[in-house]
CSV table of C-alpha atoms and ligand atoms in Angstrom, one decimal:
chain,number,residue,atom,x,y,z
P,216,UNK,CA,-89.5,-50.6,-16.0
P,217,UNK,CA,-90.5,-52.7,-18.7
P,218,UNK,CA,-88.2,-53.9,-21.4
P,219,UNK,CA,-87.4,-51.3,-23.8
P,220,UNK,CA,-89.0,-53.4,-27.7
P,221,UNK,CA,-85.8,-54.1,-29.0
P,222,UNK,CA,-85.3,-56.9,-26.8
P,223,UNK,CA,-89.0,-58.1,-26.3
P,224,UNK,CA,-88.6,-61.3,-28.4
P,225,UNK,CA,-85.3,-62.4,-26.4
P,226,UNK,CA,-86.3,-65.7,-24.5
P,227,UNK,CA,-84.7,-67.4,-22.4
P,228,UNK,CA,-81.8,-70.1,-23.4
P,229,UNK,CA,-83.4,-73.3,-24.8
P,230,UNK,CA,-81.2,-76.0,-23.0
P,231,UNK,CA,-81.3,-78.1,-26.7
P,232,UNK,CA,-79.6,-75.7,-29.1
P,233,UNK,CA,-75.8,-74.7,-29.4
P,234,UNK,CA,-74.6,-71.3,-27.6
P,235,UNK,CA,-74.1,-69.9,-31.2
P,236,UNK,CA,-77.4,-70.3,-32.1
P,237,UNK,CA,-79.1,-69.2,-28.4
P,238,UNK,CA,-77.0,-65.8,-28.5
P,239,UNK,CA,-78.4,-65.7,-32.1
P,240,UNK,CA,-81.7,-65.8,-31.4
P,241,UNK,CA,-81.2,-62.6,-28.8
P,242,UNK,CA,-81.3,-59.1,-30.6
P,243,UNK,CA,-77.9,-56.8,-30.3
P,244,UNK,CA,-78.2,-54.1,-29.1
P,245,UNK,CA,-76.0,-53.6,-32.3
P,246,UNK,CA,-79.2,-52.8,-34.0
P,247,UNK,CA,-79.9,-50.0,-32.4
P,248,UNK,CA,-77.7,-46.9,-33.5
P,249,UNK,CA,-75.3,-45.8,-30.8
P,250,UNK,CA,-71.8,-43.6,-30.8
P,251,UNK,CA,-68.6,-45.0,-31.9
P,252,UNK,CA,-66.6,-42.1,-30.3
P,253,UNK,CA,-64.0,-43.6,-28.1
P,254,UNK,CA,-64.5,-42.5,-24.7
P,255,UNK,CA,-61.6,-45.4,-23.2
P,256,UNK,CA,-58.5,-46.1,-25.5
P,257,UNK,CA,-56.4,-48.8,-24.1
P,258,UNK,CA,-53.1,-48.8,-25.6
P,259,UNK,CA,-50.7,-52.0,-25.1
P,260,UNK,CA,-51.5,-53.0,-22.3
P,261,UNK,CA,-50.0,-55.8,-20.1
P,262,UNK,CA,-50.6,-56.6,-16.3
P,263,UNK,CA,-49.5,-58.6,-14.0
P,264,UNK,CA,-49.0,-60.0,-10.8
P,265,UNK,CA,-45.8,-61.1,-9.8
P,266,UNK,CA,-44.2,-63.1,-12.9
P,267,UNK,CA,-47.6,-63.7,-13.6
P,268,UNK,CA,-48.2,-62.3,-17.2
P,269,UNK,CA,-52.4,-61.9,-17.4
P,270,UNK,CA,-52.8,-59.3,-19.8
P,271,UNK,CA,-51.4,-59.2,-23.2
P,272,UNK,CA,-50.7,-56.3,-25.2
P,273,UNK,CA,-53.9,-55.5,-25.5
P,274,UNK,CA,-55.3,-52.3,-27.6
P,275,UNK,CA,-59.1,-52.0,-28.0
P,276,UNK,CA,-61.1,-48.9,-27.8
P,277,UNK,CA,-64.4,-48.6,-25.6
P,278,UNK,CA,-67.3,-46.6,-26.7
P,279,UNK,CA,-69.0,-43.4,-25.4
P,280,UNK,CA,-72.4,-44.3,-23.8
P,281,UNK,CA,-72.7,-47.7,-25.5
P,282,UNK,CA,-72.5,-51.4,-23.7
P,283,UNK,CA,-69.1,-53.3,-24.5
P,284,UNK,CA,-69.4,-57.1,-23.2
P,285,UNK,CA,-66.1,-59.0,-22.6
P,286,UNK,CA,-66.0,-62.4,-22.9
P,287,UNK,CA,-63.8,-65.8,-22.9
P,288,UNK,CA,-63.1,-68.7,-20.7
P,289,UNK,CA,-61.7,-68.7,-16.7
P,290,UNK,CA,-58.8,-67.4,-15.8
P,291,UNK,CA,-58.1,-65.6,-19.6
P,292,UNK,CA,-58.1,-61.9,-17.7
P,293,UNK,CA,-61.2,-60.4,-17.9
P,294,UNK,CA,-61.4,-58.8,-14.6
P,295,UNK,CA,-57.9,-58.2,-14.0
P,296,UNK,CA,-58.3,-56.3,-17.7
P,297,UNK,CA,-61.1,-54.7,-15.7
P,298,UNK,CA,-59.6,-53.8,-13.1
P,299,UNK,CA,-57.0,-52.0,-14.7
P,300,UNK,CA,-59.4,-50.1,-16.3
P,301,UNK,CA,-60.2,-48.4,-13.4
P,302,UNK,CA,-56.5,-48.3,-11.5
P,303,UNK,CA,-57.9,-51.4,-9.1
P,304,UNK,CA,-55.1,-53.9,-10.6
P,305,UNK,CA,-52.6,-52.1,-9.0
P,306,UNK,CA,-53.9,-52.0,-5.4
P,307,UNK,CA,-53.1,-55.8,-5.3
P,308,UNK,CA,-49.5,-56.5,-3.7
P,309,UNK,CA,-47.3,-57.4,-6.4
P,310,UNK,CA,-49.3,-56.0,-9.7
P,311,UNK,CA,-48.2,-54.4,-11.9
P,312,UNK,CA,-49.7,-52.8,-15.4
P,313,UNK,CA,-47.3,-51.4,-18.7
P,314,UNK,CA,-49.1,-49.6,-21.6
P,315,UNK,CA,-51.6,-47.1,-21.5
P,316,UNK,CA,-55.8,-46.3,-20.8
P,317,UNK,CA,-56.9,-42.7,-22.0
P,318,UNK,CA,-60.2,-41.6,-20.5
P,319,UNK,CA,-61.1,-38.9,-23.3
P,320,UNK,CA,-57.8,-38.8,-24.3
P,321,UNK,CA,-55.7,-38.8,-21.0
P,322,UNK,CA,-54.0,-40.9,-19.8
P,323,UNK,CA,-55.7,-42.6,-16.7
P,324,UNK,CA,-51.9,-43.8,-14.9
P,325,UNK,CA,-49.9,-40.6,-16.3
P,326,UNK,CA,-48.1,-38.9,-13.8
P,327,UNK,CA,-49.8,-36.7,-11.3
P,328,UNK,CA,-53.1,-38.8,-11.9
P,329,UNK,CA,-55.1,-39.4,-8.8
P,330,UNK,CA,-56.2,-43.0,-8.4
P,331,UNK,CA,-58.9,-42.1,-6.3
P,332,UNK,CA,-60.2,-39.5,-8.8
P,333,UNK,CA,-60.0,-42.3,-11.8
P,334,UNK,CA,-62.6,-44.3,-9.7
P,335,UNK,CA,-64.9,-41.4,-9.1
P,336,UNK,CA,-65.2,-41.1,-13.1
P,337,UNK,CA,-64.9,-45.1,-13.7
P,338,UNK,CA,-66.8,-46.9,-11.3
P,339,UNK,CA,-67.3,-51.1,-10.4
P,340,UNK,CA,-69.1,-53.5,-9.7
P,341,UNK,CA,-68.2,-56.9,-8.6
P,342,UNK,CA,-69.5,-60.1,-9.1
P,343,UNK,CA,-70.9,-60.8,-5.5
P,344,UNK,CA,-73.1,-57.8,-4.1
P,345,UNK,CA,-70.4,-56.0,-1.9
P,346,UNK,CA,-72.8,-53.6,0.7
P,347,UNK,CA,-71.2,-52.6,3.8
P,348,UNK,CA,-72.6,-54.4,6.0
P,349,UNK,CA,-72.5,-51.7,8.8
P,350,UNK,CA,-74.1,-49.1,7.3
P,351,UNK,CA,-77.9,-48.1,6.5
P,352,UNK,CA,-79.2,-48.8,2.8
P,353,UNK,CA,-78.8,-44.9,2.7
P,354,UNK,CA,-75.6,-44.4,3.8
P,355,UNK,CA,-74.0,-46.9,1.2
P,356,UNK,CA,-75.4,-44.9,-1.7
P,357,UNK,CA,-73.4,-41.9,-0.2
P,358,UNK,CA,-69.7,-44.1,0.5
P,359,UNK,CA,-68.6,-42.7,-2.2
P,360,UNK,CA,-69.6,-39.2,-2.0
P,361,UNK,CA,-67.6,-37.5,0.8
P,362,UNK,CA,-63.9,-37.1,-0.8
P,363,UNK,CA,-61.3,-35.1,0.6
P,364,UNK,CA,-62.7,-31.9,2.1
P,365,UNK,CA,-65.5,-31.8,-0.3
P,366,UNK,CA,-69.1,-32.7,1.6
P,367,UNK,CA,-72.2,-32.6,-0.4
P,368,UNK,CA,-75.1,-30.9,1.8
P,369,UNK,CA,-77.4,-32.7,3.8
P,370,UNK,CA,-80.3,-31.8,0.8
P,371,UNK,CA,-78.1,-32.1,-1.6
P,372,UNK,CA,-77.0,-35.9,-0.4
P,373,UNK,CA,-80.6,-36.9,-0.8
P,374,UNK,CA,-81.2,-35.5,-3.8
P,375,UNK,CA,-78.1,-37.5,-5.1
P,376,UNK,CA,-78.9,-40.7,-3.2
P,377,UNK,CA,-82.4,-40.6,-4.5
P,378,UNK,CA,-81.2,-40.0,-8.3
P,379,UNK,CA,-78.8,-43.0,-8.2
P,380,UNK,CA,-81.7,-45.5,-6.7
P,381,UNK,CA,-84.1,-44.1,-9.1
P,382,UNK,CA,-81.3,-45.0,-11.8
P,383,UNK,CA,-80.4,-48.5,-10.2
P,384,UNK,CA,-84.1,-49.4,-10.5
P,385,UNK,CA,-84.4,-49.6,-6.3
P,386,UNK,CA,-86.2,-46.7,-5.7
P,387,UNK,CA,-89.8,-48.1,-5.5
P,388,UNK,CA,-88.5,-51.0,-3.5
P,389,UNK,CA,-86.3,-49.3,-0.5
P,390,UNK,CA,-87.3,-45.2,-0.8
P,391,UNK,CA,-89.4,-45.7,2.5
P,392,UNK,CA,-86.8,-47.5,4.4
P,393,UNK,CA,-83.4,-45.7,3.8
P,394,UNK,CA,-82.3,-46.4,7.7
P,395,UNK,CA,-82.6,-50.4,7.5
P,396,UNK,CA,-79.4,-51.9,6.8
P,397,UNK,CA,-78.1,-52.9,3.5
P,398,UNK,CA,-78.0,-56.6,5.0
P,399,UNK,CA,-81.6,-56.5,5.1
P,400,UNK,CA,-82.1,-56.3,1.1
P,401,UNK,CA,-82.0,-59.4,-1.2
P,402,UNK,CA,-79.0,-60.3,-3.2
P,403,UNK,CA,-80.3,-58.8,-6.2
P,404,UNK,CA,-81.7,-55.7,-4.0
P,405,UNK,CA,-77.5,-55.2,-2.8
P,406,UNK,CA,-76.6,-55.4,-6.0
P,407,UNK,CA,-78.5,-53.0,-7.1
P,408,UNK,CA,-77.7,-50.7,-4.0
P,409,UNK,CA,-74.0,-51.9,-5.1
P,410,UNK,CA,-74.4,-50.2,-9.0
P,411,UNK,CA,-76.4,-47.1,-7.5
P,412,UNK,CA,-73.4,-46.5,-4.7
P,413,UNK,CA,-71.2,-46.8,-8.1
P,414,UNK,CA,-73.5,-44.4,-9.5
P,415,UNK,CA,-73.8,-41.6,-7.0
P,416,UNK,CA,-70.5,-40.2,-8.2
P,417,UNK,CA,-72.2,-39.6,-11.5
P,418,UNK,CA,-69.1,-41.7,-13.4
P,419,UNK,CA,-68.8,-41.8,-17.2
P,420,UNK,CA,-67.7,-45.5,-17.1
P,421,UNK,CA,-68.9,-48.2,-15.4
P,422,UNK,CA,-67.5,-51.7,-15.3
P,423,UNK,CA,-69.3,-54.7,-14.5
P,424,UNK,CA,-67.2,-57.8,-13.5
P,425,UNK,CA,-70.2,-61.0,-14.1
P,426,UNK,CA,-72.8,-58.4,-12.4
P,427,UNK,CA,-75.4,-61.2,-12.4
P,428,UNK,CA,-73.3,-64.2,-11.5
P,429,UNK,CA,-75.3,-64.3,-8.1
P,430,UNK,CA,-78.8,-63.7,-8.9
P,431,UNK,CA,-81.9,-65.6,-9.5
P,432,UNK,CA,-83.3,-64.9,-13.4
P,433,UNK,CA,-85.8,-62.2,-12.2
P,434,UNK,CA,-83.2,-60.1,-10.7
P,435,UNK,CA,-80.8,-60.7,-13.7
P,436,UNK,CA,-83.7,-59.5,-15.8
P,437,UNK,CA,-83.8,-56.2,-13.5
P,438,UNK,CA,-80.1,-55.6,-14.0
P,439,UNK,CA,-80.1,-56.3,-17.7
P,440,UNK,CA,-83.0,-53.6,-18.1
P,441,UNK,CA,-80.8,-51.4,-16.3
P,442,UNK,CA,-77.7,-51.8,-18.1
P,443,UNK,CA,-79.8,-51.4,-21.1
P,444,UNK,CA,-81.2,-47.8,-19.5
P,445,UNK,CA,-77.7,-46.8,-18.6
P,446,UNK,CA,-76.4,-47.2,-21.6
P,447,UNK,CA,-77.8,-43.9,-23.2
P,448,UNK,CA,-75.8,-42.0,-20.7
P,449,UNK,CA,-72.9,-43.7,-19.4
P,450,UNK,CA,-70.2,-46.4,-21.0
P,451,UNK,CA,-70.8,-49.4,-19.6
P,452,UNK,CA,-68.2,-52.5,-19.8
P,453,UNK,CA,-69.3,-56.1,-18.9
P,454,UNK,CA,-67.8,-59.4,-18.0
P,455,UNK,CA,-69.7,-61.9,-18.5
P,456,UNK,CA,-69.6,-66.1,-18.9
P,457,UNK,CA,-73.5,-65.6,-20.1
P,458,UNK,CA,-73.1,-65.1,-24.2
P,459,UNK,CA,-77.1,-64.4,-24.6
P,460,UNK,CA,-76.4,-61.6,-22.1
P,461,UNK,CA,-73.8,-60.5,-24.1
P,462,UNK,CA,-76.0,-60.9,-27.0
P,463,UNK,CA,-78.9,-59.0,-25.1
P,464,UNK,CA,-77.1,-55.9,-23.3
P,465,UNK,CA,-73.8,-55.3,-25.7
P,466,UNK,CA,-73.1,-53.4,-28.5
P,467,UNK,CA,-69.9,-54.5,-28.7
P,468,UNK,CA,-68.2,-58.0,-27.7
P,469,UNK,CA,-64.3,-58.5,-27.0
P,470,UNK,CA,-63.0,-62.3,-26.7
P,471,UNK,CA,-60.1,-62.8,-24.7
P,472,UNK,CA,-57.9,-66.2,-24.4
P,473,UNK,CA,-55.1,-66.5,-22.4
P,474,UNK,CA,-55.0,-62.8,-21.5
P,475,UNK,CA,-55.0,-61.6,-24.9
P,476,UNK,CA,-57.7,-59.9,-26.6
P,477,UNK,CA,-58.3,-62.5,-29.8
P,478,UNK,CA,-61.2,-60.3,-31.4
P,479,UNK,CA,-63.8,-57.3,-30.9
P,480,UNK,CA,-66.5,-56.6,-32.7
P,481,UNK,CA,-70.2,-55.6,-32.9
P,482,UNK,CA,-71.7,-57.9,-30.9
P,483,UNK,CA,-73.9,-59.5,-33.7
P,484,UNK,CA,-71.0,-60.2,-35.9
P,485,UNK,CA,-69.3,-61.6,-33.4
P,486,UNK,CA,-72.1,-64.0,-32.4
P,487,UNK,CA,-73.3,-64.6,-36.1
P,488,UNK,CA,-69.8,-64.0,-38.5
P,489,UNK,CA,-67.0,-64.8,-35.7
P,490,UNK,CA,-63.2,-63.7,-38.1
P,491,UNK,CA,-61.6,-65.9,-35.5
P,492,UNK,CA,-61.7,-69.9,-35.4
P,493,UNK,CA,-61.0,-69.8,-31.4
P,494,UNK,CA,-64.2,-67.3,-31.0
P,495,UNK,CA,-66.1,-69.6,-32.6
P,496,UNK,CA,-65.0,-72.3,-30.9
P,497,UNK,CA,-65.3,-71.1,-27.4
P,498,UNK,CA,-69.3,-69.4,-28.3
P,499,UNK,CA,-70.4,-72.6,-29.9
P,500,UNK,CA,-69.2,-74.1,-26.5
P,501,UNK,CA,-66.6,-76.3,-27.8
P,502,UNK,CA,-64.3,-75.0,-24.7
P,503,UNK,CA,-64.6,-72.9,-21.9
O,1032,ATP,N1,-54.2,-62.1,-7.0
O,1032,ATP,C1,-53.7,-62.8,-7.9
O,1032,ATP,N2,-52.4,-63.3,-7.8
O,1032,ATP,C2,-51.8,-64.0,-8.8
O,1032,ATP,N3,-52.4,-64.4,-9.9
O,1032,ATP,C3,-53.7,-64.0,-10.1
O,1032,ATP,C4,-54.4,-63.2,-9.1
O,1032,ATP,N4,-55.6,-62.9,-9.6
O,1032,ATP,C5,-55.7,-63.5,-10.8
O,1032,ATP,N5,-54.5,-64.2,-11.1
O,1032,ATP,C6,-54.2,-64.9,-12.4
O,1032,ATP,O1,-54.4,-64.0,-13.5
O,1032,ATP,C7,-55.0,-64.7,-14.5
O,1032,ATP,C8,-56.3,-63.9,-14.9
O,1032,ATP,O2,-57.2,-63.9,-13.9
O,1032,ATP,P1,-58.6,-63.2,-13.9
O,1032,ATP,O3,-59.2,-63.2,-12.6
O,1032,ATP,O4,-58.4,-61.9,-14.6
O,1032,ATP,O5,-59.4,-64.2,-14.9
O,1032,ATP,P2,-60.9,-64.1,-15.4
O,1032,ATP,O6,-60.9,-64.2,-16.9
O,1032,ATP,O7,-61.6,-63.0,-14.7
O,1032,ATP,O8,-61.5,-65.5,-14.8
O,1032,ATP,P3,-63.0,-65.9,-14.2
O,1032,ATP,O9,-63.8,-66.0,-15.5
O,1032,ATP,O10,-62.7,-67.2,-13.6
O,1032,ATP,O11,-63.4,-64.8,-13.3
O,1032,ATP,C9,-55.3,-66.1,-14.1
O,1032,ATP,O12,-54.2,-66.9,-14.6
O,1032,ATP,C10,-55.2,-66.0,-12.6
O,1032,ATP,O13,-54.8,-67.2,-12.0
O,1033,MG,MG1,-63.2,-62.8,-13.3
């Protein structure tokens, strides 16, 4: 699929200019008119692990079927903010999360919430490709699809497991060999595999921890131009250490430092008209 025009003239980074002005030179997605209903609300939220305080009280709403991009230096919380997203944080001995997520309006950890159910509707994907390694190229589309006592038909499994590599952009390259294993694919083929498993369920959020961190620049292109599809149906969130992806997929850019969320805006304001001194510091690459 080619690249949709509004991002033709992004190039590549140019090793000689400052971050500011690389990001600047990509077109936002800003540009393009989107929704700015909330469809994630997170309410003070804090999480730990252990005495270890990684996210700070942070509030910041996430918009229905448009690309969010979270950025900021190592170790400042973006994927344990992720995680929590999504009820992950928790499944780690120890952690903890105060404060509150609403998923249209309710409250992802209130009581009688399934955890399981939250990461049907708010899937992930993790930085390294994560395939079973096991299980057929086929059968890792479908993980996620048998829950509880519910069992989608033989015909109706295909139809679903052809929909989500069609939507991951795999199709073309593994339709004729569903059977192989998932270890037989390239890194940027499982990671693909990896975001169609995520989207068999059909979720309304999906959440990107550095999805490219791994690949080679063609197969980050691929998963750019499918974030960029995506976003038209689903709410996508993105870590990322890459700020001209940020500038080329996201709407919407949050900086966090030192687990707290310093500043979110559109994307090109952000990149261009920063209200923080720290956000500019840290995109013109003066730390981090
Ligand atoms: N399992 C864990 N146990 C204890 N502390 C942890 C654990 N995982 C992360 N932390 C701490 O929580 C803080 C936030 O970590 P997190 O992984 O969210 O950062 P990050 O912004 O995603 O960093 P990176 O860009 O390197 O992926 C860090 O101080 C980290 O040391
Ligand atoms: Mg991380």
């Amino acid at each position: 699929m080619p690249l949709a025009s509004p991002r033709d003239d992004v190039s590549l980074p140019a090793i000689d200019r400052t971050a500011a002005e690389r990001v600047v030179s990509g077109t936002a997605l800003a540009q393009v008119a989107t929704s700015t209903t909330p469809r994630i609300q997170v309410a003070d939220l804090d999480a730990y692990f252990g005495s270890v305080h990684a996210v700070r009280h942070v509030t910041v709403d996430l918009n229905d079927r448009s690309v969010t991009a979270i950025i900021g230096p190592s170790g400042c919380g973006k994927s344990t903010f992720l995680r929590c997203l999504n009820r992950m944080h928790e499944t780690i001995p120890g952690a903890r999360v105060d404060g509150e997520v609403l998923l249209d309006g309710e409250n992802i950890y209130g009581d009688g919430i399934s955890p399981v159910a939250v990461r049907r509707q708010i899937g992930m994907v993790f930085q390294r490709p994560t395939p079973f390694p096991t299980m057929s190229i086929r059968d890792n589309v479908a993980a996620g699809l048998v829950v509880a006592d519910q069992r989608p038909s033989r015909r109706e499994t295909d139809e679903i497991i052809e929909r989500a590599l069609k939507r991951a952009a795999l199709w073309d390259e593994v339709g004729d060999r569903l059977k192989q294993s998932a270890t037989a694919l390239s890194g940027g083929q499982q990671q693909r595999l990896c975001i169609a498993r995520a989207l068999a369920t059909d979720p309304e959020v999906l959440l990107l921890d550095e999805p490219t961190a791994s690949l080679d620049p063609l197969s980050t292109q691929k998963v750019e131009e499918l974030i960029y599809e995506l976003h038209t149906e689903v709410t996508v969130v993105i870590v990322t250490h890459n700020m001209q992806q940020a500038a080329r997929v996201s709407e919407q850019t949050a900086f966090f430092l030192s687990g707290e969320l310093i500043e979110v805006a559109p994307t090109e304001t952000m990149f261009t008209r920063p209200s923080d001194e720290r956000t500019e510091a840290y995109i013109t690459g003066r730390f981090g």
